[in-house]
Coordinates of C-alpha atoms in Angstrom, one line a residue:
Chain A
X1 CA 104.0 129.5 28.2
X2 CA 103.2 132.2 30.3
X3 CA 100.7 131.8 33.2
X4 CA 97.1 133.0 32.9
X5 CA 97.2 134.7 36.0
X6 CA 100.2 135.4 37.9
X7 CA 99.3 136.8 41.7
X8 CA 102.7 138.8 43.5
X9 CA 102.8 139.3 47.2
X10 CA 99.2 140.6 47.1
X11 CA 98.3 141.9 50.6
X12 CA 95.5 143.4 51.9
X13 CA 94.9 145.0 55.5
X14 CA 92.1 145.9 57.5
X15 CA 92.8 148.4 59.4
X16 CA 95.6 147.2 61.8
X17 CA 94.5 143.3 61.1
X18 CA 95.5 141.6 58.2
X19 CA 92.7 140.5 55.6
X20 CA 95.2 138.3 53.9
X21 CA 99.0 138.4 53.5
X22 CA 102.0 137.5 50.6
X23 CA 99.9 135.3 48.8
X24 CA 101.7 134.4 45.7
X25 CA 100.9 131.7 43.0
X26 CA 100.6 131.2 38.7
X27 CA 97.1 129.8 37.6
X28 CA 97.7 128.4 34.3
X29 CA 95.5 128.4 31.5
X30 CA 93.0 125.2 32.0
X31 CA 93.5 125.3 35.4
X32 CA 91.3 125.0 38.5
X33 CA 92.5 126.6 41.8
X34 CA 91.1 126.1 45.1
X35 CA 91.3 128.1 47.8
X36 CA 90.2 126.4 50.6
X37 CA 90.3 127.4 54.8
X38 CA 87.8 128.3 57.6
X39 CA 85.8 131.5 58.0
X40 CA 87.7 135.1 58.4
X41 CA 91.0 133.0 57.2
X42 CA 91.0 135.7 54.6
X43 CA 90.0 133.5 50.8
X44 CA 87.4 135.9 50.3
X45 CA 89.4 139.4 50.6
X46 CA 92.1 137.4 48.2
X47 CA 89.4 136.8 45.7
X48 CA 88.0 140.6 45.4
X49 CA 91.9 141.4 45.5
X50 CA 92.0 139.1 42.4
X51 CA 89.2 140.0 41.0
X52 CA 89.5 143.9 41.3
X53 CA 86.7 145.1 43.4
X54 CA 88.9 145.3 46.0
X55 CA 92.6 147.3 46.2
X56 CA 95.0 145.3 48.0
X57 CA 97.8 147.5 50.0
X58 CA 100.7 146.2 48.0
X59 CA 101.4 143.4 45.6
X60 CA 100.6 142.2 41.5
X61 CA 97.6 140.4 39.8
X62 CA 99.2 140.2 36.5
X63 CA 96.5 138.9 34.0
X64 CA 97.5 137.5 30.1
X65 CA 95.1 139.9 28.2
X66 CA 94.2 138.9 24.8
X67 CA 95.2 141.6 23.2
X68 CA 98.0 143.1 24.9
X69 CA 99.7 140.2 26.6
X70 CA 100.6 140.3 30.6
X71 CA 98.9 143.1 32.4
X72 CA 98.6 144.1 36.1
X73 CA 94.8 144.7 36.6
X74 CA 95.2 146.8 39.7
X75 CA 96.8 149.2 37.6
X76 CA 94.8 149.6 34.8
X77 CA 91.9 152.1 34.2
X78 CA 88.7 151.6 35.3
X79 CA 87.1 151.4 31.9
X80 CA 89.3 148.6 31.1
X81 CA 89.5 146.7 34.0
X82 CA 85.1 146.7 33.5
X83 CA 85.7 145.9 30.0
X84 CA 87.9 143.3 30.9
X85 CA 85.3 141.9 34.1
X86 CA 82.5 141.6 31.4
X87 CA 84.8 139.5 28.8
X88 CA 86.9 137.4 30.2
X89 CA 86.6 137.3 33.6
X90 CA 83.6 135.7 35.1
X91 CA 82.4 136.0 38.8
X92 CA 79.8 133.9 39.7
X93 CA 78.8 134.6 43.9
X94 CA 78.0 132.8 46.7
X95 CA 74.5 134.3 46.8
X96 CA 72.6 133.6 43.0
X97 CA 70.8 136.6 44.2
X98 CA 73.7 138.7 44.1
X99 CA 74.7 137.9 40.6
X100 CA 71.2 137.6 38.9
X101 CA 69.3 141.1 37.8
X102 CA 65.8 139.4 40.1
X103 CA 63.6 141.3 37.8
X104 CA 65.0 140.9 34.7
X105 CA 63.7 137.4 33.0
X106 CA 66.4 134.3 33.1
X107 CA 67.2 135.1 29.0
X108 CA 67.3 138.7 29.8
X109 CA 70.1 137.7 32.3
X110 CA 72.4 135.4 29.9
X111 CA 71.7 137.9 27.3
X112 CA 72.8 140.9 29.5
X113 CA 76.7 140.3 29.4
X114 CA 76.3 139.5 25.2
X115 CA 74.4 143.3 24.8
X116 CA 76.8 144.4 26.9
X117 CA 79.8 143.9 24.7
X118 CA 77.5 145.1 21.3
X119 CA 75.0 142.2 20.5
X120 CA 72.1 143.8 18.6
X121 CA 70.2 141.2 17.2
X122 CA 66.9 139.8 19.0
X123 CA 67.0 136.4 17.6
X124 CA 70.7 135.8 18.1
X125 CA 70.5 136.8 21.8
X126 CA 67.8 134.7 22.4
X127 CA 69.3 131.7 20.4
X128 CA 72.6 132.2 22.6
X129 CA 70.5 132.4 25.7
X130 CA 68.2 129.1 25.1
X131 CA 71.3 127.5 24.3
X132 CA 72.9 128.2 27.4
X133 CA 69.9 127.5 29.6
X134 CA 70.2 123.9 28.1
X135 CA 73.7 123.7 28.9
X136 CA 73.2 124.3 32.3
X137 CA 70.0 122.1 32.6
X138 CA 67.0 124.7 32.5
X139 CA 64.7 123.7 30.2
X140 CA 63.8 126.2 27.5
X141 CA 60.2 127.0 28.6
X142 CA 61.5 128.6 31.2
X143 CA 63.4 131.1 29.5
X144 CA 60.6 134.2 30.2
X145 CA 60.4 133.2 33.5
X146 CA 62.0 135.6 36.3
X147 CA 64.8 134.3 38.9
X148 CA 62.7 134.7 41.7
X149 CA 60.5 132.1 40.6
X150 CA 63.2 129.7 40.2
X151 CA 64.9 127.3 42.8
X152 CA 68.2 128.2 44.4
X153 CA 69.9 125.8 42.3
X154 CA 68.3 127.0 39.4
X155 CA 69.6 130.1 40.4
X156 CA 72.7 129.1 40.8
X157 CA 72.9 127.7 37.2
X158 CA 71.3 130.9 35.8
X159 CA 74.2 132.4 37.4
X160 CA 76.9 130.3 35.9
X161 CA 75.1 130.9 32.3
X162 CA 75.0 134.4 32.6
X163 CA 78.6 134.5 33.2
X164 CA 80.1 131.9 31.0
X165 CA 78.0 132.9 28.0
X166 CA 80.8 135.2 26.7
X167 CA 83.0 132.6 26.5
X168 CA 85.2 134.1 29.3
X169 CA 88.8 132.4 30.3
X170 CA 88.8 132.8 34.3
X171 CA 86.6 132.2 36.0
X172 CA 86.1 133.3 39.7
X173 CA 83.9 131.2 42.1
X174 CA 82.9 132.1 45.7
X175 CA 81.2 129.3 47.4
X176 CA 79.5 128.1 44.5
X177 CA 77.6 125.6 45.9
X178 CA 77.0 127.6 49.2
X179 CA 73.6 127.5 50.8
X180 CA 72.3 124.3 48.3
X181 CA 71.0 120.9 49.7
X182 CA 73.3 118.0 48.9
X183 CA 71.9 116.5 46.0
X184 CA 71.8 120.0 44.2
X185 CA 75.5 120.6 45.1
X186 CA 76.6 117.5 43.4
X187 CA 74.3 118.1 40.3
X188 CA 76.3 121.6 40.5
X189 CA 79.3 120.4 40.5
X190 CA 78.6 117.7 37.9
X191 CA 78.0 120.8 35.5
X192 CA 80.4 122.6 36.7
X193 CA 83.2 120.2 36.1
X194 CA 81.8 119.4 32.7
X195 CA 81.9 123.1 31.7
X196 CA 85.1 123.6 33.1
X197 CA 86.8 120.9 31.0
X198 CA 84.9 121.5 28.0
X199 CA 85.6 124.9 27.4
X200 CA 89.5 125.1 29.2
X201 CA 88.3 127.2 31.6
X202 CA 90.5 128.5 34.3
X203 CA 89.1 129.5 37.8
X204 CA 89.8 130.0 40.9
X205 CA 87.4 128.5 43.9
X206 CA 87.2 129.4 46.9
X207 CA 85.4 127.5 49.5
X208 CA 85.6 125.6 52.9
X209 CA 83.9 122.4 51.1
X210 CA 86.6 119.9 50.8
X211 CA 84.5 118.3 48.7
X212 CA 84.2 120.4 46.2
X213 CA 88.2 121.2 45.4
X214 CA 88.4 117.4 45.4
X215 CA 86.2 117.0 42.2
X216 CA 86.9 120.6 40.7
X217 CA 90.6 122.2 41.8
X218 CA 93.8 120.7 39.8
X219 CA 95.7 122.5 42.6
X220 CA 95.0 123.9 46.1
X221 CA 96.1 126.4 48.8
X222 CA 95.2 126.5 52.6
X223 CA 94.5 129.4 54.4
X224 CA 94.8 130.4 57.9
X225 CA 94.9 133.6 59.7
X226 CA 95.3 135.5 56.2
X227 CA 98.5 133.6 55.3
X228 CA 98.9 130.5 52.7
X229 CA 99.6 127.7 55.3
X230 CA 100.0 124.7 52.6
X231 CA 100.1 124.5 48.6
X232 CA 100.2 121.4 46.5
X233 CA 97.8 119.3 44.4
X234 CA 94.8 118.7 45.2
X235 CA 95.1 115.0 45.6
X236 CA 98.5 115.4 47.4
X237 CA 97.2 118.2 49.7
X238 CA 94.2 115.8 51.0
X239 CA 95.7 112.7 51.0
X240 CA 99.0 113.8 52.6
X241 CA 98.7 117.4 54.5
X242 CA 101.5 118.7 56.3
X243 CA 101.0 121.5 58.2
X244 CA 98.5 121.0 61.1
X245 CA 95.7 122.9 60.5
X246 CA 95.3 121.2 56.8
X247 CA 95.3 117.9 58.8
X248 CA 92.9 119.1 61.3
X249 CA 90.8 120.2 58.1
X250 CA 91.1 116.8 56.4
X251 CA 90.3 115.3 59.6
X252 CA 87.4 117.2 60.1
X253 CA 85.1 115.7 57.4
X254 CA 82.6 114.1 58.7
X255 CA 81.8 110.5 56.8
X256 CA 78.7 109.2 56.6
Chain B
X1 CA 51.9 190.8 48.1
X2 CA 52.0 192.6 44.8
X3 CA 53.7 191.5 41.7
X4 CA 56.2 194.2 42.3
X5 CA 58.0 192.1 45.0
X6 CA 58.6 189.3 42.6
X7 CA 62.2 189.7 40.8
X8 CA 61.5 189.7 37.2
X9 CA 60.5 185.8 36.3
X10 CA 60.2 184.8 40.0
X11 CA 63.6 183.5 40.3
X12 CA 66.2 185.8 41.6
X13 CA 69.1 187.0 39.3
X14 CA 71.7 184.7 41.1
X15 CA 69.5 181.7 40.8
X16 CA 68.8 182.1 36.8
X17 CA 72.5 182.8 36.4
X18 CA 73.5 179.3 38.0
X19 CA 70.5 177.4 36.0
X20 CA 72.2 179.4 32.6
X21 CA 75.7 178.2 33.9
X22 CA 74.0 174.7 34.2
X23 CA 72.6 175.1 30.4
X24 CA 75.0 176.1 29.1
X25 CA 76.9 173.2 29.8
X26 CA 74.5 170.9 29.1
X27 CA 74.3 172.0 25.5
X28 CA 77.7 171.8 25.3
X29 CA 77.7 168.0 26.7
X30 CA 74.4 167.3 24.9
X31 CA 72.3 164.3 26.3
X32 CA 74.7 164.8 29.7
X33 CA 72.7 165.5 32.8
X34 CA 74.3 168.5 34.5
X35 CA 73.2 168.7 38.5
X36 CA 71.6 172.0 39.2
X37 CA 70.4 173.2 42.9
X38 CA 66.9 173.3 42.2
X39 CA 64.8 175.7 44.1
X40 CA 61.6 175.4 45.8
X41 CA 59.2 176.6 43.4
X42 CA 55.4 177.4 44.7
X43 CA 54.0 174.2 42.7
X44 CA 54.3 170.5 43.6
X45 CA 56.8 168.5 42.4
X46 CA 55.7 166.5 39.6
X47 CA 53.9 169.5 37.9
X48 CA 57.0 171.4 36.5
X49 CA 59.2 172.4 38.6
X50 CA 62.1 171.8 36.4
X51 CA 60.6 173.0 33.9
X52 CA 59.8 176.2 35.0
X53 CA 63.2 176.7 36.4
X54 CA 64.6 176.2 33.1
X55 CA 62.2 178.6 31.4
X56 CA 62.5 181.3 33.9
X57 CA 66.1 181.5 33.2
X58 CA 65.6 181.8 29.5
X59 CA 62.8 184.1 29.6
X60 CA 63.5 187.8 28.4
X61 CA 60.5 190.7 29.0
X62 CA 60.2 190.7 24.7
X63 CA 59.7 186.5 24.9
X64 CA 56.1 185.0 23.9
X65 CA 55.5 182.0 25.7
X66 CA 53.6 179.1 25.1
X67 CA 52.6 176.3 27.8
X68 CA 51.4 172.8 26.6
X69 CA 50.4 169.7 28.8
X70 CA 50.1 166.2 26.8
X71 CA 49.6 168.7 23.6
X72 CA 47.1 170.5 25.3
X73 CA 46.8 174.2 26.1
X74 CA 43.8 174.4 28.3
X75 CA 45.0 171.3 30.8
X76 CA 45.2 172.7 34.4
X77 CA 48.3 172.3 34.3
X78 CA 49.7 174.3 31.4
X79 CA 46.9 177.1 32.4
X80 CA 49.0 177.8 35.6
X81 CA 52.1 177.9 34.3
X82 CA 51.0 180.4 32.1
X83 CA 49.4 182.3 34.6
X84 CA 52.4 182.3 36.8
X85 CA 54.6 183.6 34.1
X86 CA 52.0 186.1 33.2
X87 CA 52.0 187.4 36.9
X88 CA 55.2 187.1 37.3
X89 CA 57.0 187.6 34.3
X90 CA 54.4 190.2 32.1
X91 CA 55.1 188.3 29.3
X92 CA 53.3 187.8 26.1
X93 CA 51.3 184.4 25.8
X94 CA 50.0 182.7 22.8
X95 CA 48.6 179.3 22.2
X96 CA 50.0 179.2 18.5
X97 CA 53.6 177.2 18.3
X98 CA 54.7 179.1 15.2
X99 CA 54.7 182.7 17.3
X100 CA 55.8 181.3 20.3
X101 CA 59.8 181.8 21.4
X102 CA 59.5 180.0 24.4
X103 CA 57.5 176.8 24.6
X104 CA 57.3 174.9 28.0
X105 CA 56.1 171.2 27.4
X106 CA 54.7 168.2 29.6
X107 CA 54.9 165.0 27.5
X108 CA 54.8 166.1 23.6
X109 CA 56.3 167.8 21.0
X110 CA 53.9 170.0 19.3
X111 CA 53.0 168.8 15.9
X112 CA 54.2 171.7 14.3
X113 CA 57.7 171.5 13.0
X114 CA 59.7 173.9 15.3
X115 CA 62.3 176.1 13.5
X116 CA 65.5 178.4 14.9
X117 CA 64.5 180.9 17.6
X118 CA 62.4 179.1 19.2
X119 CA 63.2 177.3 22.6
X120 CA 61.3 173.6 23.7
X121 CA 61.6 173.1 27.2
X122 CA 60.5 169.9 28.8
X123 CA 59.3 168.9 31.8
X124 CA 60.9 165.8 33.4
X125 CA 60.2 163.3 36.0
X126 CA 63.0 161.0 36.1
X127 CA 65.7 162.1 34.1
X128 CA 68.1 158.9 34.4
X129 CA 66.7 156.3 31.8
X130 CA 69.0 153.8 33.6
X131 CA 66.7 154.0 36.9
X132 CA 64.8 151.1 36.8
X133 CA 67.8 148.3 35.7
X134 CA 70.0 150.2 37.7
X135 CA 68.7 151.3 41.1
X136 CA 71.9 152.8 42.1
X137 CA 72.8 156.7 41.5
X138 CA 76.6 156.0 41.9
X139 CA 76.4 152.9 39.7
X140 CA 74.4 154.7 36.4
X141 CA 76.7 157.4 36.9
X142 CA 79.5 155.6 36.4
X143 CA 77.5 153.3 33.4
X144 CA 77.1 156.8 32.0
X145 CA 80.5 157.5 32.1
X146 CA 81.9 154.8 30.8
X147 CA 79.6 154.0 28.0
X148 CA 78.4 150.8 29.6
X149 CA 74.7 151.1 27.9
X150 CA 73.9 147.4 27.3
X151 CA 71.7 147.1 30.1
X152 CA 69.2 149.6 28.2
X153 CA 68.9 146.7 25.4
X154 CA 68.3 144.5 28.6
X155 CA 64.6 146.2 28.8
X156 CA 64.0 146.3 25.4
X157 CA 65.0 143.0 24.9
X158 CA 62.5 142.3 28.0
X159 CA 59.8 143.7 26.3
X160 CA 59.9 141.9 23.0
X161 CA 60.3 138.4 25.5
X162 CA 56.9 139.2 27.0
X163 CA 55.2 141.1 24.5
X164 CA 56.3 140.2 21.3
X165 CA 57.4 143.7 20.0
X166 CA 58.9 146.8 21.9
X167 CA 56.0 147.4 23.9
X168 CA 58.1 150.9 25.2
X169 CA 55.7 153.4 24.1
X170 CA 57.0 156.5 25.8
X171 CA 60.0 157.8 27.3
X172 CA 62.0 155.4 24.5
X173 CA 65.9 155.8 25.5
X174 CA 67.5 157.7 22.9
X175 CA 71.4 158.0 21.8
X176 CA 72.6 161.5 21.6
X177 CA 75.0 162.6 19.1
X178 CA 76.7 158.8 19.2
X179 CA 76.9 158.7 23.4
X180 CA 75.0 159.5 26.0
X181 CA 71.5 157.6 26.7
X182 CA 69.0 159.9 27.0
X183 CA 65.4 159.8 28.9
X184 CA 63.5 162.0 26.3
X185 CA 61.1 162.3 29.1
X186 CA 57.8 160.8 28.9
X187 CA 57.1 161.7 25.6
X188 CA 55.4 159.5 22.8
X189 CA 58.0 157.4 21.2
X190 CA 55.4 158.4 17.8
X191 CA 57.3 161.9 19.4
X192 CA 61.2 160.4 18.9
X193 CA 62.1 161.2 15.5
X194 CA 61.0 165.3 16.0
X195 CA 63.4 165.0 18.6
X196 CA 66.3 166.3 15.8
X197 CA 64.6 169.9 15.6
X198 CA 66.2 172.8 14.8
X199 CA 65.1 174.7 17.9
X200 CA 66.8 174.4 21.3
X201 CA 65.5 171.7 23.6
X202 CA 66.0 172.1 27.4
X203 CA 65.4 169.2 29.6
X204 CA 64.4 170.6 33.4
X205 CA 64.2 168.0 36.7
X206 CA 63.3 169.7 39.6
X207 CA 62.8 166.4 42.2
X208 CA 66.1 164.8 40.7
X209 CA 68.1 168.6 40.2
X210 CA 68.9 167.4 37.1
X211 CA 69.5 170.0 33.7
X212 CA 70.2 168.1 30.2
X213 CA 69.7 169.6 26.2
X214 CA 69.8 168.8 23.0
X215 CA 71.1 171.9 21.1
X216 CA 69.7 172.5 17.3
X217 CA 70.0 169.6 14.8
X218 CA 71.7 167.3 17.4
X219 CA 71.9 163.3 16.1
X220 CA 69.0 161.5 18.1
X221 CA 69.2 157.8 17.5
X222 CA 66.0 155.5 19.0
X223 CA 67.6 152.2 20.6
X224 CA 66.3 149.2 19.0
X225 CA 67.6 145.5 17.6
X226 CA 68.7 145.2 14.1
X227 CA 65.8 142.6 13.7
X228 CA 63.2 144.6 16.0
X229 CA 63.3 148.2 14.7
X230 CA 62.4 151.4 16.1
X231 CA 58.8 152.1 15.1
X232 CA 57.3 155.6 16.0
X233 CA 53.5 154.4 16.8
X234 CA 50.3 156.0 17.2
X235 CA 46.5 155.0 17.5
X236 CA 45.5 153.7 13.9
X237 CA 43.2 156.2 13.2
X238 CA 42.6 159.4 11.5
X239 CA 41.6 163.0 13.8
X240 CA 37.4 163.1 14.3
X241 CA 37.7 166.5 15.1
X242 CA 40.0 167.9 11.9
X243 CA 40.6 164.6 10.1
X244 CA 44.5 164.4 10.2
X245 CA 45.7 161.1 9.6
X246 CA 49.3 161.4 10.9
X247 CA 49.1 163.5 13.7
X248 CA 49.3 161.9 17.7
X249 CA 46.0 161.1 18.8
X250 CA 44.1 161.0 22.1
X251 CA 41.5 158.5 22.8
X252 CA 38.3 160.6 24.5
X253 CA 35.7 158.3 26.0
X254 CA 32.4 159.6 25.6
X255 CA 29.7 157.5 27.3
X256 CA 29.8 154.6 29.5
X257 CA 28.6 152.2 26.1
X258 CA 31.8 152.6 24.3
X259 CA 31.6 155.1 22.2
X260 CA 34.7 156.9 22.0
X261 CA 36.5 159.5 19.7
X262 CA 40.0 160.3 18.4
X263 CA 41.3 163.9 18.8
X264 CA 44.8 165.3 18.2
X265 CA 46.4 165.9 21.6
X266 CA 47.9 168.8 20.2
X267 CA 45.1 171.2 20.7
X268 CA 46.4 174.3 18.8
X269 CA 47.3 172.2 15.6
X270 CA 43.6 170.6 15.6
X271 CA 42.1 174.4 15.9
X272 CA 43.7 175.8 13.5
X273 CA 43.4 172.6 11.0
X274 CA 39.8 173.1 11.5
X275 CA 40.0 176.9 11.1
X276 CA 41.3 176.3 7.6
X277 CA 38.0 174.4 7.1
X278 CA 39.4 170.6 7.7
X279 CA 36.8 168.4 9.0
X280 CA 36.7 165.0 10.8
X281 CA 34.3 162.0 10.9
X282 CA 32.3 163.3 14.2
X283 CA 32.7 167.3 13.4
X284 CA 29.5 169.5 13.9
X285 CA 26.7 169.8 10.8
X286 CA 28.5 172.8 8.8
X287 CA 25.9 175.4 8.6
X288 CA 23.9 175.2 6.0
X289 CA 24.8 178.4 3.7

């Protein structure tokens, strides 16, 4: 079998300071990675490395494309790499805001990504969208309704419709459940993890919520300073960490 | 100053030459906007400007030139432009669109079938039909590019969510020749299928310093859904004035009790309709012989 993704060395500098450094590891398909460390330890350059919108000095992301087998993304065309962004890849942001077209109703948004890749009929689209608005919990009445006048959870599972509606294969997640009130985030990751199981997504999380990687990552990787401090599964990595900073993370939960 | 200082057509020579360098590519990449360094031109911006660039680089001393605004000839607007290139130019004018060679237009296409020879030029506001969904010049650029046009079913799809139908009654996004979106600028969409012509259509944006052009008999394809088609509309209603029934109509209110009458906006089609004795529902008594 050959990995999903495969990431090389990937390194990406800022200047004279280093964004992130060497990171190297396979996703396979159906699996959830979780990238997990403080602020300005470098996960979210990694993921725009990963994800293409951001050229990393040196390194591979070598992606199993449907059609042609292993591929590096970073050297691909544009065109293709776009094509490929608004398949199978899926990015869903921090910010719902920065995903969602805010003047564009919540159908028009699922709908967007299915138009974009040739959908030309009404009823279809719509029937798509409605059913993905149930999936995610947003009742069908709403479907005219514009983002704005939704809640930021809401939001956030507009977000994850629009992007999984084309039945993509990675996913990429930054913060997902950034900036939502406790009870929302769990409801989130409650879908989430449902989704991700039921349609064999892959993905790759990154967050600082240990929380989160518990219930969603199969595997996880700890970041400091730019550099992957600790790999391991998830369970393993949370219940046994072995470099210090992990255990200062693990340590740093508060309980209730 | 006298006319005599003006360089034939207002612009100087160097200036047409880069707006024909500009055309010239444009009909060669038909639907593609071409950027052009628009000039100041003694008028406002959103009365012509591009327009009038475009025609004073086509315009030769032996053109007659025609100047429409919303199918009208005697609109303020299209009685300037005429006046300027009269002033400036010393070329012939007409109001008929069968002996014109050059025709500048604001929002229609004359109801007259236009035939080889003759030149349409258009005056547009926004040239990028992407502006709205897609705030970013870079970003539509790129879309153009590319061939990334779902977003343009985005708003259509929009408008059959909240209005049942395409509610998109003018500037309706067209597909040129199988690729580029196009902004036909804000004509009718009752205006869309005339947009295959045999003449030469020129596309002028002064503001934006954008150029585009569909050259004679170019594919013009409306952008619909296979289960919402492209429907050219106009007010159900025949002409009161010459009693056409499938020409574009205005609606003229007439008192403040609403009364109200239908007229064809293009003015020089309804004149000469009724010249050839055609009558509508609220012409005057003919005279009694």
């Amino acid at each position: 079998m050959t990995p999903l993704l495969s990431v090389q060395g990937v390194t990406k500098h800022y200047g004279a300071r280093l964004g992130c450094g060497d990171v190297n590891f396979d996703l396979w398909p159906g699996e959830v990675m979780g990238i997990v460390g403080e602020s300005g330890s470098g996960k979210s350059t990694l993921l725009s490395c990963l994800s293409g919108q951001l050229p990393p000095d040196a390194g591979k992301v070598v992606f199993d494309t449907r059609a042609d087998g292993p591929r590096d993304v970073l050297t691909m065309s544009e065109p293709e790499r776009r094509m490929l962004a608004r398949t199978d890849w899926a990015f869903v942001h921090q910010n719902a805001r920065d995903g969602l077209r805010m003047g564009v109703s919540a159908g028009g948004n699922v709908g967007e990504r299915l138009m974009a890749v040739g959908a030309r009929n009404y009823a279809d689209i719509r029937a798509q969208a409605i059913d993905w608005l149930g999936r995610v919990e947003i009742s069908e009445d709403r479907v005219d309704d514009r983002p704005r006048a939704f809640s930021g959870g809401m939001q956030q599972r507009l977000q994850i419709a629009r992007n999984l509606v084309t039945g993509p294969r990675l996913v990429f997640m930054d913060e997902p459940t950034g900036g939502l009130d406790v009870s929302v985030q769990a409801r989130l990751l409650d879908l989430l993890r449902g989704l991700v199981r039921e349609m064999g997504l892959s993905a790759v999380i990154v967050t600082h919520d240990l929380a989160v990687v518990r219930l969603l990552a199969d595997r996880l990787m700890v970041m400091k300073g730019g550099r992957v401090v600790e790999t391991g599964l998830t369970d393993q990595v949370l219940d046994d960490p072995q470099h210090g900073y992990t255990q200062l993370l693990v340590s740093s939960v508060l309980q209730v | 100053m006298t006319e005599q200082a003006y360089n034939f057509a207002y612009l100087d020579e160097q200036t047409k030459r880069m707006i024909r360098r500009a055309l010239l590519k444009a009909l060669a990449v038909p639907g593609y906007q071409v950027p052009f360094a628009s000039r100041e031109m003694p008028m406002p911006y959103g009365w012509g400007t591009g327009g009038v660039q475009v025609t004073a680089a086509c315009l030769t001393p032996e053109d007659r030139l025609k100047v429409i605004d919303q199918g009208a000839d005697d609109t303020t607007n299209a009685v300037s432009i005429r006046k300027f290139f009269e002033r400036t130019a010393e070329v012939e004018t007409t109001e008929h669109t069968a002996e014109a060679t050059v025709i500048q237009t604001r929002h229609r296409i004359p109801e007259q079938p236009l035939g080889e020879g003759q030149i349409l030029v258009y005056q547009v506001p926004i040239p990028e039909p992407l502006r709205f969904l897609e705030p970013r010049e870079t970003e539509t650029r790129k879309m153009h590019a590319l061939e990334e046009y779902g977003l343009m079913h985005v708003k259509l799809y929009e408008d059959i969510a909240h209005n049942g139908a395409i509610s998109t009654a003018y500037a309706y996004p067209v597909k040129v020749e199988g690729r580029y979106v196009m902004d036909p600028s804000p004509i009718p969409k009752f205006d869309n299928p005339r947009l295959e012509s045999a003449a030469i259509q020129l596309f002028g944006a002064g503001r934006e310093q954008r150029i585009y052009a569909l050259p004679p008999h170019t594919r013009v394809v409306s952008l619909d859904f296979e289960d919402h088609p492209f429907e050219a509309s106009k007010a159900d209603h025949d002409c009161d004035l010459c009693g056409c029934g499938t020409s574009y109509l205005d609606e003229v209110i007439t008192d403040d009790a609403g009364g109200r009458m239908f007229v064809c906006s293009d003015t020089d089609f309804c004149a000469s309709r009724q010249a050839d004795g055609h009558r509508g529902a609220l012409s005057p008594q003919e005279e009694l012989a």
